[in-house]
């Protein structure tokens, strides 16, 4: 199975995450909130494309595998991803505009850090586990 496209998508997702992290490090939400909101929306688009592709093509192929451990692993990963997608969707809806970010200054940085780490950990898990099993 060709995983190159999925790895490219991971790289694009990582780029958005790095931009958001850099903007957050400035600590000046008054100056960066609009740009952060833009990149949250961009990240949402990239995640939706990636997850749709995984759900429609990648995971169904894994689940049809003759390797029982791959079938189990793919099923477990799919279940976990549903939770992460729900968390990210909630985060995006809460912080997808400058005014929403500025209105929740006290919680924004902690929640942003939490969701970024969760997405990064998920991609690492796929790359170091499921994707390696298929190569």
mmCIF file of N, CA and C in Angstrom:
data_model
loop_
_atom_site.group_PDB
_atom_site.id
_atom_site.type_symbol
_atom_site.label_atom_id
_atom_site.label_comp_id
_atom_site.label_asym_id
_atom_site.label_seq_id
_atom_site.Cartn_x
_atom_site.Cartn_y
_atom_site.Cartn_z
ATOM 1 N N UNK A 1 0.852 -1.184 0.000
ATOM 2 C CA UNK A 1 0.000 0.000 0.000
ATOM 3 C C UNK A 1 0.897 1.247 0.000
ATOM 4 N N UNK A 2 0.550 2.204 -0.805
ATOM 5 C CA UNK A 2 1.311 3.454 -0.928
ATOM 6 C C UNK A 2 0.866 4.441 0.138
ATOM 7 N N UNK A 3 1.793 4.797 1.026
ATOM 8 C CA UNK A 3 1.478 5.712 2.128
ATOM 9 C C UNK A 3 2.092 7.100 1.932
ATOM 10 N N UNK A 4 2.751 7.308 0.810
ATOM 11 C CA UNK A 4 3.443 8.585 0.586
ATOM 12 C C UNK A 4 2.500 9.786 0.723
ATOM 13 N N UNK A 5 1.322 9.702 0.138
ATOM 14 C CA UNK A 5 0.362 10.810 0.195
ATOM 15 C C UNK A 5 -0.033 11.123 1.637
ATOM 16 N N UNK A 6 -0.192 10.091 2.442
ATOM 17 C CA UNK A 6 -0.557 10.306 3.845
ATOM 18 C C UNK A 6 0.578 10.972 4.619
ATOM 19 N N UNK A 7 1.799 10.604 4.282
ATOM 20 C CA UNK A 7 2.961 11.232 4.929
ATOM 21 C C UNK A 7 3.073 12.705 4.511
ATOM 22 N N UNK A 8 2.795 13.000 3.250
ATOM 23 C CA UNK A 8 2.798 14.393 2.782
ATOM 24 C C UNK A 8 1.719 15.184 3.518
ATOM 25 N N UNK A 9 0.562 14.590 3.695
ATOM 26 C CA UNK A 9 -0.504 15.254 4.439
ATOM 27 C C UNK A 9 -0.072 15.505 5.885
ATOM 28 N N UNK A 10 0.598 14.545 6.493
ATOM 29 C CA UNK A 10 1.111 14.747 7.851
ATOM 30 C C UNK A 10 2.083 15.929 7.888
ATOM 31 N N UNK A 11 2.940 16.026 6.881
ATOM 32 C CA UNK A 11 3.889 17.147 6.828
ATOM 33 C C UNK A 11 3.150 18.482 6.747
ATOM 34 N N UNK A 12 2.103 18.536 5.957
ATOM 35 C CA UNK A 12 1.326 19.782 5.827
ATOM 36 C C UNK A 12 0.594 20.125 7.126
ATOM 37 N N UNK A 13 0.099 19.118 7.790
ATOM 38 C CA UNK A 13 -0.551 19.328 9.081
ATOM 39 C C UNK A 13 0.477 19.837 10.091
ATOM 40 N N UNK A 14 1.659 19.228 10.098
ATOM 41 C CA UNK A 14 2.732 19.672 11.006
ATOM 42 C C UNK A 14 3.120 21.133 10.743
ATOM 43 N N UNK A 15 3.148 21.528 9.481
ATOM 44 C CA UNK A 15 3.479 22.921 9.154
ATOM 45 C C UNK A 15 2.473 23.869 9.803
ATOM 46 N N UNK A 16 1.197 23.554 9.710
ATOM 47 C CA UNK A 16 0.170 24.397 10.337
ATOM 48 C C UNK A 16 0.338 24.416 11.853
ATOM 49 N N UNK A 17 0.603 23.256 12.426
ATOM 50 C CA UNK A 17 0.800 23.188 13.877
ATOM 51 C C UNK A 17 1.982 24.052 14.309
ATOM 52 N N UNK A 18 3.068 24.012 13.543
ATOM 53 C CA UNK A 18 4.256 24.806 13.883
ATOM 54 C C UNK A 18 3.965 26.306 13.784
ATOM 55 N N UNK A 19 3.220 26.692 12.791
ATOM 56 C CA UNK A 19 2.853 28.105 12.649
ATOM 57 C C UNK A 19 2.018 28.541 13.851
ATOM 58 N N UNK A 20 1.046 27.741 14.215
ATOM 59 C CA UNK A 20 0.191 28.079 15.363
ATOM 60 C C UNK A 20 1.032 28.157 16.634
ATOM 61 N N UNK A 21 1.932 27.195 16.834
ATOM 62 C CA UNK A 21 2.788 27.208 18.026
ATOM 63 C C UNK A 21 3.666 28.455 18.056
ATOM 64 N N UNK A 22 4.240 28.826 16.920
ATOM 65 C CA UNK A 22 5.093 30.020 16.847
ATOM 66 C C UNK A 22 4.289 31.274 17.173
ATOM 67 N N UNK A 23 3.106 31.380 16.606
ATOM 68 C CA UNK A 23 2.253 32.540 16.883
ATOM 69 C C UNK A 23 1.854 32.594 18.359
ATOM 70 N N UNK A 24 1.592 31.452 18.942
ATOM 71 C CA UNK A 24 1.217 31.410 20.360
ATOM 72 C C UNK A 24 2.387 31.805 21.258
ATOM 73 N N UNK A 25 3.591 31.452 20.846
ATOM 74 C CA UNK A 25 4.773 31.775 21.654
ATOM 75 C C UNK A 25 5.001 33.269 21.776
ATOM 76 N N UNK A 26 4.502 34.041 20.827
ATOM 77 C CA UNK A 26 4.695 35.492 20.904
ATOM 78 C C UNK A 26 3.992 36.050 22.132
ATOM 79 N N UNK A 27 2.931 35.361 22.560
ATOM 80 C CA UNK A 27 2.218 35.753 23.763
ATOM 81 C C UNK A 27 1.327 36.974 23.608
ATOM 82 N N UNK A 28 1.353 37.617 22.463
ATOM 83 C CA UNK A 28 0.568 38.829 22.242
ATOM 84 C C UNK A 28 -0.656 38.504 21.386
ATOM 85 N N UNK A 29 -1.698 38.020 22.024
ATOM 86 C CA UNK A 29 -2.891 37.619 21.286
ATOM 87 C C UNK A 29 -3.546 38.766 20.544
ATOM 88 N N UNK A 30 -3.427 39.960 21.055
ATOM 89 C CA UNK A 30 -4.011 41.115 20.363
ATOM 90 C C UNK A 30 -3.430 41.238 18.949
ATOM 91 N N UNK A 31 -2.155 40.903 18.806
ATOM 92 C CA UNK A 31 -1.482 41.035 17.510
ATOM 93 C C UNK A 31 -1.612 39.782 16.639
ATOM 94 N N UNK A 32 -1.738 38.628 17.282
ATOM 95 C CA UNK A 32 -1.668 37.380 16.510
ATOM 96 C C UNK A 32 -2.986 36.612 16.394
ATOM 97 N N UNK A 33 -4.014 37.022 17.102
ATOM 98 C CA UNK A 33 -5.263 36.252 17.144
ATOM 99 C C UNK A 33 -5.874 36.025 15.755
ATOM 100 N N UNK A 34 -5.848 37.023 14.912
ATOM 101 C CA UNK A 34 -6.425 36.859 13.564
ATOM 102 C C UNK A 34 -5.668 35.801 12.773
ATOM 103 N N UNK A 35 -4.350 35.865 12.850
ATOM 104 C CA UNK A 35 -3.535 34.900 12.105
ATOM 105 C C UNK A 35 -3.670 33.493 12.700
ATOM 106 N N UNK A 36 -3.737 33.406 14.018
ATOM 107 C CA UNK A 36 -3.945 32.101 14.656
ATOM 108 C C UNK A 36 -5.268 31.512 14.191
ATOM 109 N N UNK A 37 -6.322 32.302 14.198
ATOM 110 C CA UNK A 37 -7.639 31.824 13.763
ATOM 111 C C UNK A 37 -7.594 31.340 12.311
ATOM 112 N N UNK A 38 -6.885 32.066 11.470
ATOM 113 C CA UNK A 38 -6.727 31.669 10.072
ATOM 114 C C UNK A 38 -6.066 30.296 9.973
ATOM 115 N N UNK A 39 -5.025 30.085 10.763
ATOM 116 C CA UNK A 39 -4.307 28.806 10.702
ATOM 117 C C UNK A 39 -5.071 27.672 11.385
ATOM 118 N N UNK A 40 -5.902 27.980 12.350
ATOM 119 C CA UNK A 40 -6.783 26.963 12.916
ATOM 120 C C UNK A 40 -7.750 26.487 11.837
ATOM 121 N N UNK A 41 -8.286 27.408 11.064
ATOM 122 C CA UNK A 41 -9.200 27.045 9.974
ATOM 123 C C UNK A 41 -8.473 26.267 8.880
ATOM 124 N N UNK A 42 -7.255 26.694 8.568
ATOM 125 C CA UNK A 42 -6.462 25.983 7.566
ATOM 126 C C UNK A 42 -6.141 24.565 8.041
ATOM 127 N N UNK A 43 -5.783 24.440 9.302
ATOM 128 C CA UNK A 43 -5.510 23.129 9.887
ATOM 129 C C UNK A 43 -6.765 22.258 9.815
ATOM 130 N N UNK A 44 -7.911 22.837 10.102
ATOM 131 C CA UNK A 44 -9.168 22.091 10.039
ATOM 132 C C UNK A 44 -9.390 21.521 8.644
ATOM 133 N N UNK A 45 -9.135 22.324 7.629
ATOM 134 C CA UNK A 45 -9.289 21.841 6.256
ATOM 135 C C UNK A 45 -8.350 20.697 5.942
ATOM 136 N N UNK A 46 -7.099 20.846 6.356
ATOM 137 C CA UNK A 46 -6.103 19.793 6.090
ATOM 138 C C UNK A 46 -6.430 18.517 6.859
ATOM 139 N N UNK A 47 -6.863 18.671 8.095
ATOM 140 C CA UNK A 47 -7.254 17.492 8.875
ATOM 141 C C UNK A 47 -8.468 16.808 8.267
ATOM 142 N N UNK A 48 -9.441 17.588 7.817
ATOM 143 C CA UNK A 48 -10.642 16.991 7.213
ATOM 144 C C UNK A 48 -10.309 16.197 5.963
ATOM 145 N N UNK A 49 -9.443 16.735 5.108
ATOM 146 C CA UNK A 49 -9.028 16.019 3.900
ATOM 147 C C UNK A 49 -8.313 14.728 4.278
ATOM 148 N N UNK A 50 -7.377 14.852 5.221
ATOM 149 C CA UNK A 50 -6.590 13.696 5.640
ATOM 150 C C UNK A 50 -7.483 12.613 6.255
ATOM 151 N N UNK A 51 -8.335 13.014 7.177
ATOM 152 C CA UNK A 51 -9.173 12.041 7.868
ATOM 153 C C UNK A 51 -10.205 11.417 6.940
ATOM 154 N N UNK A 52 -10.737 12.200 6.023
ATOM 155 C CA UNK A 52 -11.690 11.654 5.052
ATOM 156 C C UNK A 52 -11.021 10.595 4.188
ATOM 157 N N UNK A 53 -9.804 10.888 3.756
ATOM 158 C CA UNK A 53 -9.061 9.939 2.936
ATOM 159 C C UNK A 53 -8.754 8.664 3.716
ATOM 160 N N UNK A 54 -8.353 8.838 4.981
ATOM 161 C CA UNK A 54 -8.093 7.657 5.809
ATOM 162 C C UNK A 54 -9.365 6.826 5.972
ATOM 163 N N UNK A 55 -10.467 7.497 6.281
ATOM 164 C CA UNK A 55 -11.728 6.787 6.535
ATOM 165 C C UNK A 55 -12.269 6.085 5.287
ATOM 166 N N UNK A 56 -12.097 6.726 4.124
ATOM 167 C CA UNK A 56 -12.658 6.165 2.896
ATOM 168 C C UNK A 56 -11.779 5.105 2.250
ATOM 169 N N UNK A 57 -10.455 5.253 2.377
ATOM 170 C CA UNK A 57 -9.557 4.378 1.630
ATOM 171 C C UNK A 57 -8.582 3.589 2.497
ATOM 172 N N UNK A 58 -7.870 4.270 3.365
ATOM 173 C CA UNK A 58 -6.774 3.634 4.088
ATOM 174 C C UNK A 58 -7.272 2.603 5.098
ATOM 175 N N UNK A 59 -8.104 3.025 6.024
ATOM 176 C CA UNK A 59 -8.545 2.103 7.067
ATOM 177 C C UNK A 59 -9.401 0.964 6.534
ATOM 178 N N UNK A 60 -10.299 1.192 5.584
ATOM 179 C CA UNK A 60 -11.027 0.041 5.022
ATOM 180 C C UNK A 60 -10.084 -0.992 4.393
ATOM 181 N N UNK A 61 -9.001 -0.511 3.748
ATOM 182 C CA UNK A 61 -8.028 -1.448 3.167
ATOM 183 C C UNK A 61 -7.322 -2.233 4.263
ATOM 184 N N UNK A 62 -6.964 -1.552 5.356
ATOM 185 C CA UNK A 62 -6.309 -2.235 6.468
ATOM 186 C C UNK A 62 -7.238 -3.279 7.091
ATOM 187 N N UNK A 63 -8.494 -2.916 7.235
ATOM 188 C CA UNK A 63 -9.455 -3.802 7.891
ATOM 189 C C UNK A 63 -9.744 -5.043 7.039
ATOM 190 N N UNK A 64 -9.513 -4.951 5.742
ATOM 191 C CA UNK A 64 -9.690 -6.103 4.846
ATOM 192 C C UNK A 64 -8.427 -6.953 4.737
ATOM 193 N N UNK A 65 -7.393 -6.574 5.447
ATOM 194 C CA UNK A 65 -6.113 -7.273 5.382
ATOM 195 C C UNK A 65 -6.239 -8.712 5.876
ATOM 196 N N UNK A 66 -5.346 -9.550 5.380
ATOM 197 C CA UNK A 66 -5.291 -10.935 5.862
ATOM 198 C C UNK A 66 -4.474 -11.047 7.147
ATOM 199 N N UNK A 67 -3.847 -9.948 7.561
ATOM 200 C CA UNK A 67 -3.049 -9.907 8.788
ATOM 201 C C UNK A 67 -3.951 -9.494 9.955
ATOM 202 N N UNK A 68 -4.270 -10.438 10.853
ATOM 203 C CA UNK A 68 -5.195 -10.125 11.949
ATOM 204 C C UNK A 68 -4.701 -8.999 12.864
ATOM 205 N N UNK A 69 -3.404 -8.895 13.063
ATOM 206 C CA UNK A 69 -2.890 -7.826 13.926
ATOM 207 C C UNK A 69 -3.084 -6.457 13.270
ATOM 208 N N UNK A 70 -2.978 -6.396 11.951
ATOM 209 C CA UNK A 70 -3.211 -5.149 11.230
ATOM 210 C C UNK A 70 -4.687 -4.760 11.301
ATOM 211 N N UNK A 71 -5.556 -5.728 11.179
ATOM 212 C CA UNK A 71 -6.996 -5.485 11.258
ATOM 213 C C UNK A 71 -7.347 -4.916 12.633
ATOM 214 N N UNK A 72 -6.822 -5.529 13.681
ATOM 215 C CA UNK A 72 -7.079 -5.068 15.048
ATOM 216 C C UNK A 72 -6.515 -3.673 15.264
ATOM 217 N N UNK A 73 -5.270 -3.471 14.838
ATOM 218 C CA UNK A 73 -4.617 -2.171 15.008
ATOM 219 C C UNK A 73 -5.398 -1.081 14.281
ATOM 220 N N UNK A 74 -5.807 -1.346 13.055
ATOM 221 C CA UNK A 74 -6.553 -0.355 12.265
ATOM 222 C C UNK A 74 -7.881 -0.020 12.939
ATOM 223 N N UNK A 75 -8.564 -1.009 13.449
ATOM 224 C CA UNK A 75 -9.831 -0.764 14.144
ATOM 225 C C UNK A 75 -9.631 0.096 15.381
ATOM 226 N N UNK A 76 -8.578 -0.215 16.147
ATOM 227 C CA UNK A 76 -8.275 0.573 17.350
ATOM 228 C C UNK A 76 -7.938 2.019 16.987
ATOM 229 N N UNK A 77 -7.139 2.202 15.949
ATOM 230 C CA UNK A 77 -6.749 3.550 15.529
ATOM 231 C C UNK A 77 -7.968 4.355 15.090
ATOM 232 N N UNK A 78 -8.877 3.707 14.368
ATOM 233 C CA UNK A 78 -10.073 4.410 13.907
ATOM 234 C C UNK A 78 -10.920 4.884 15.082
ATOM 235 N N UNK A 79 -11.078 4.056 16.082
ATOM 236 C CA UNK A 79 -11.862 4.438 17.260
ATOM 237 C C UNK A 79 -11.216 5.628 17.976
ATOM 238 N N UNK A 80 -9.897 5.567 18.144
ATOM 239 C CA UNK A 80 -9.175 6.656 18.809
ATOM 240 C C UNK A 80 -9.315 7.956 18.036
ATOM 241 N N UNK A 81 -9.279 7.870 16.721
ATOM 242 C CA UNK A 81 -9.319 9.070 15.897
ATOM 243 C C UNK A 81 -10.647 9.783 16.032
ATOM 244 N N UNK A 82 -11.714 9.054 16.219
ATOM 245 C CA UNK A 82 -13.017 9.685 16.400
ATOM 246 C C UNK A 82 -13.019 10.619 17.592
ATOM 247 N N UNK A 83 -12.375 10.220 18.662
ATOM 248 C CA UNK A 83 -12.281 11.074 19.844
ATOM 249 C C UNK A 83 -11.452 12.324 19.569
ATOM 250 N N UNK A 84 -10.338 12.152 18.895
ATOM 251 C CA UNK A 84 -9.470 13.287 18.592
ATOM 252 C C UNK A 84 -10.174 14.262 17.653
ATOM 253 N N UNK A 85 -10.877 13.748 16.676
ATOM 254 C CA UNK A 85 -11.606 14.616 15.751
ATOM 255 C C UNK A 85 -12.671 15.424 16.500
ATOM 256 N N UNK A 86 -13.357 14.787 17.424
ATOM 257 C CA UNK A 86 -14.375 15.497 18.214
ATOM 258 C C UNK A 86 -13.729 16.599 19.057
ATOM 259 N N UNK A 87 -12.589 16.298 19.669
ATOM 260 C CA UNK A 87 -11.876 17.303 20.465
ATOM 261 C C UNK A 87 -11.424 18.477 19.600
ATOM 262 N N UNK A 88 -10.863 18.164 18.422
ATOM 263 C CA UNK A 88 -10.395 19.229 17.544
ATOM 264 C C UNK A 88 -11.561 20.061 17.033
ATOM 265 N N UNK A 89 -12.653 19.428 16.671
ATOM 266 C CA UNK A 89 -13.815 20.153 16.171
ATOM 267 C C UNK A 89 -14.330 21.125 17.224
ATOM 268 N N UNK A 90 -14.378 20.672 18.446
ATOM 269 C CA UNK A 90 -14.803 21.541 19.543
ATOM 270 C C UNK A 90 -13.842 22.720 19.704
ATOM 271 N N UNK A 91 -12.546 22.457 19.649
ATOM 272 C CA UNK A 91 -11.518 23.500 19.744
ATOM 273 C C UNK A 91 -11.672 24.503 18.604
ATOM 274 N N UNK A 92 -11.829 23.997 17.391
ATOM 275 C CA UNK A 92 -11.951 24.864 16.206
ATOM 276 C C UNK A 92 -13.175 25.768 16.326
ATOM 277 N N UNK A 93 -14.284 25.205 16.727
ATOM 278 C CA UNK A 93 -15.507 26.001 16.844
ATOM 279 C C UNK A 93 -15.379 27.062 17.936
ATOM 280 N N UNK A 94 -14.623 26.759 18.951
ATOM 281 C CA UNK A 94 -14.449 27.690 20.065
ATOM 282 C C UNK A 94 -13.473 28.817 19.723
ATOM 283 N N UNK A 95 -12.492 28.544 18.814
ATOM 284 C CA UNK A 95 -11.407 29.502 18.582
ATOM 285 C C UNK A 95 -11.146 29.819 17.108
ATOM 286 N N UNK A 96 -12.132 29.772 16.261
ATOM 287 C CA UNK A 96 -11.876 29.980 14.834
ATOM 288 C C UNK A 96 -11.999 31.437 14.368
ATOM 289 N N UNK A 97 -12.106 32.365 15.313
ATOM 290 C CA UNK A 97 -12.073 33.784 14.949
ATOM 291 C C UNK A 97 -11.238 34.550 15.977
ATOM 292 N N UNK A 98 -10.779 35.696 15.577
ATOM 293 C CA UNK A 98 -9.998 36.557 16.466
ATOM 294 C C UNK A 98 -10.793 36.876 17.732
ATOM 295 N N UNK A 99 -12.040 37.218 17.579
ATOM 296 C CA UNK A 99 -12.856 37.635 18.712
ATOM 297 C C UNK A 99 -13.119 36.482 19.682
ATOM 298 N N UNK A 100 -13.261 35.279 19.150
ATOM 299 C CA UNK A 100 -13.439 34.122 20.029
ATOM 300 C C UNK A 100 -12.158 33.850 20.823
ATOM 301 N N UNK A 101 -11.026 33.961 20.164
ATOM 302 C CA UNK A 101 -9.749 33.751 20.856
ATOM 303 C C UNK A 101 -9.565 34.805 21.940
ATOM 304 N N UNK A 102 -9.773 36.054 21.585
ATOM 305 C CA UNK A 102 -9.583 37.140 22.555
ATOM 306 C C UNK A 102 -10.591 37.056 23.700
ATOM 307 N N UNK A 103 -11.749 36.531 23.433
ATOM 308 C CA UNK A 103 -12.768 36.385 24.463
ATOM 309 C C UNK A 103 -12.483 35.258 25.450
ATOM 310 N N UNK A 104 -11.569 34.369 25.072
ATOM 311 C CA UNK A 104 -11.220 33.219 25.921
ATOM 312 C C UNK A 104 -9.714 33.165 26.170
ATOM 313 N N UNK A 105 -9.104 34.323 26.352
ATOM 314 C CA UNK A 105 -7.644 34.394 26.525
ATOM 315 C C UNK A 105 -7.126 33.444 27.603
ATOM 316 N N UNK A 106 -7.849 33.360 28.706
ATOM 317 C CA UNK A 106 -7.373 32.574 29.841
ATOM 318 C C UNK A 106 -7.258 31.085 29.528
ATOM 319 N N UNK A 107 -8.118 30.579 28.687
ATOM 320 C CA UNK A 107 -8.094 29.146 28.392
ATOM 321 C C UNK A 107 -7.455 28.805 27.050
ATOM 322 N N UNK A 108 -7.292 29.792 26.176
ATOM 323 C CA UNK A 108 -6.837 29.502 24.816
ATOM 324 C C UNK A 108 -5.490 28.783 24.765
ATOM 325 N N UNK A 109 -4.474 29.317 25.407
ATOM 326 C CA UNK A 109 -3.133 28.740 25.285
ATOM 327 C C UNK A 109 -3.085 27.300 25.776
ATOM 328 N N UNK A 110 -3.717 27.020 26.901
ATOM 329 C CA UNK A 110 -3.724 25.656 27.429
ATOM 330 C C UNK A 110 -4.440 24.688 26.505
ATOM 331 N N UNK A 111 -5.591 25.107 25.984
ATOM 332 C CA UNK A 111 -6.344 24.239 25.083
ATOM 333 C C UNK A 111 -5.625 24.058 23.755
ATOM 334 N N UNK A 112 -4.998 25.121 23.262
ATOM 335 C CA UNK A 112 -4.244 25.014 22.004
ATOM 336 C C UNK A 112 -3.090 24.030 22.180
ATOM 337 N N UNK A 113 -2.364 24.171 23.262
ATOM 338 C CA UNK A 113 -1.239 23.279 23.525
ATOM 339 C C UNK A 113 -1.707 21.833 23.623
ATOM 340 N N UNK A 114 -2.808 21.618 24.285
ATOM 341 C CA UNK A 114 -3.348 20.270 24.470
ATOM 342 C C UNK A 114 -3.747 19.630 23.139
ATOM 343 N N UNK A 115 -4.445 20.360 22.288
ATOM 344 C CA UNK A 115 -4.904 19.778 21.025
ATOM 345 C C UNK A 115 -3.731 19.591 20.056
ATOM 346 N N UNK A 116 -2.779 20.508 20.072
ATOM 347 C CA UNK A 116 -1.601 20.357 19.218
ATOM 348 C C UNK A 116 -0.833 19.099 19.596
ATOM 349 N N UNK A 117 -0.604 18.905 20.880
ATOM 350 C CA UNK A 117 0.115 17.704 21.339
ATOM 351 C C UNK A 117 -0.638 16.439 20.955
ATOM 352 N N UNK A 118 -1.952 16.451 21.081
ATOM 353 C CA UNK A 118 -2.753 15.277 20.744
ATOM 354 C C UNK A 118 -2.644 14.938 19.255
ATOM 355 N N UNK A 119 -2.679 15.941 18.403
ATOM 356 C CA UNK A 119 -2.556 15.710 16.951
ATOM 357 C C UNK A 119 -1.157 15.207 16.621
ATOM 358 N N UNK A 120 -0.137 15.837 17.204
ATOM 359 C CA UNK A 120 1.243 15.398 16.950
ATOM 360 C C UNK A 120 1.458 13.956 17.409
ATOM 361 N N UNK A 121 0.941 13.626 18.571
ATOM 362 C CA UNK A 121 1.090 12.258 19.080
ATOM 363 C C UNK A 121 0.373 11.253 18.187
ATOM 364 N N UNK A 122 -0.766 11.644 17.676
ATOM 365 C CA UNK A 122 -1.516 10.748 16.795
ATOM 366 C C UNK A 122 -0.737 10.466 15.516
ATOM 367 N N UNK A 123 -0.183 11.508 14.914
ATOM 368 C CA UNK A 123 0.578 11.310 13.682
ATOM 369 C C UNK A 123 1.813 10.444 13.944
ATOM 370 N N UNK A 124 2.495 10.693 15.050
ATOM 371 C CA UNK A 124 3.658 9.872 15.408
ATOM 372 C C UNK A 124 3.258 8.409 15.588
ATOM 373 N N UNK A 125 2.150 8.198 16.244
ATOM 374 C CA UNK A 125 1.672 6.836 16.475
ATOM 375 C C UNK A 125 1.406 6.124 15.149
ATOM 376 N N UNK A 126 0.759 6.815 14.230
ATOM 377 C CA UNK A 126 0.511 6.210 12.913
ATOM 378 C C UNK A 126 1.817 5.907 12.202
ATOM 379 N N UNK A 127 2.719 6.873 12.198
ATOM 380 C CA UNK A 127 3.973 6.722 11.458
ATOM 381 C C UNK A 127 4.883 5.658 12.060
ATOM 382 N N UNK A 128 4.883 5.540 13.371
ATOM 383 C CA UNK A 128 5.766 4.592 14.050
ATOM 384 C C UNK A 128 5.115 3.237 14.289
ATOM 385 N N UNK A 129 3.829 3.149 14.055
ATOM 386 C CA UNK A 129 3.121 1.900 14.292
ATOM 387 C C UNK A 129 2.465 1.377 13.041
ATOM 388 N N UNK A 130 1.292 1.876 12.785
ATOM 389 C CA UNK A 130 0.457 1.356 11.694
ATOM 390 C C UNK A 130 1.142 1.473 10.332
ATOM 391 N N UNK A 131 1.692 2.640 10.028
ATOM 392 C CA UNK A 131 2.304 2.839 8.712
ATOM 393 C C UNK A 131 3.519 1.923 8.520
ATOM 394 N N UNK A 132 4.292 1.720 9.565
ATOM 395 C CA UNK A 132 5.469 0.850 9.463
ATOM 396 C C UNK A 132 5.059 -0.603 9.260
ATOM 397 N N UNK A 133 3.946 -0.996 9.826
ATOM 398 C CA UNK A 133 3.459 -2.353 9.705
ATOM 399 C C UNK A 133 3.085 -2.668 8.265
ATOM 400 N N UNK A 134 2.707 -1.653 7.522
ATOM 401 C CA UNK A 134 2.241 -1.836 6.150
ATOM 402 C C UNK A 134 3.386 -1.827 5.144
ATOM 403 N N UNK A 135 4.444 -1.141 5.460
ATOM 404 C CA UNK A 135 5.546 -0.988 4.480
ATOM 405 C C UNK A 135 6.177 -2.283 4.086
#
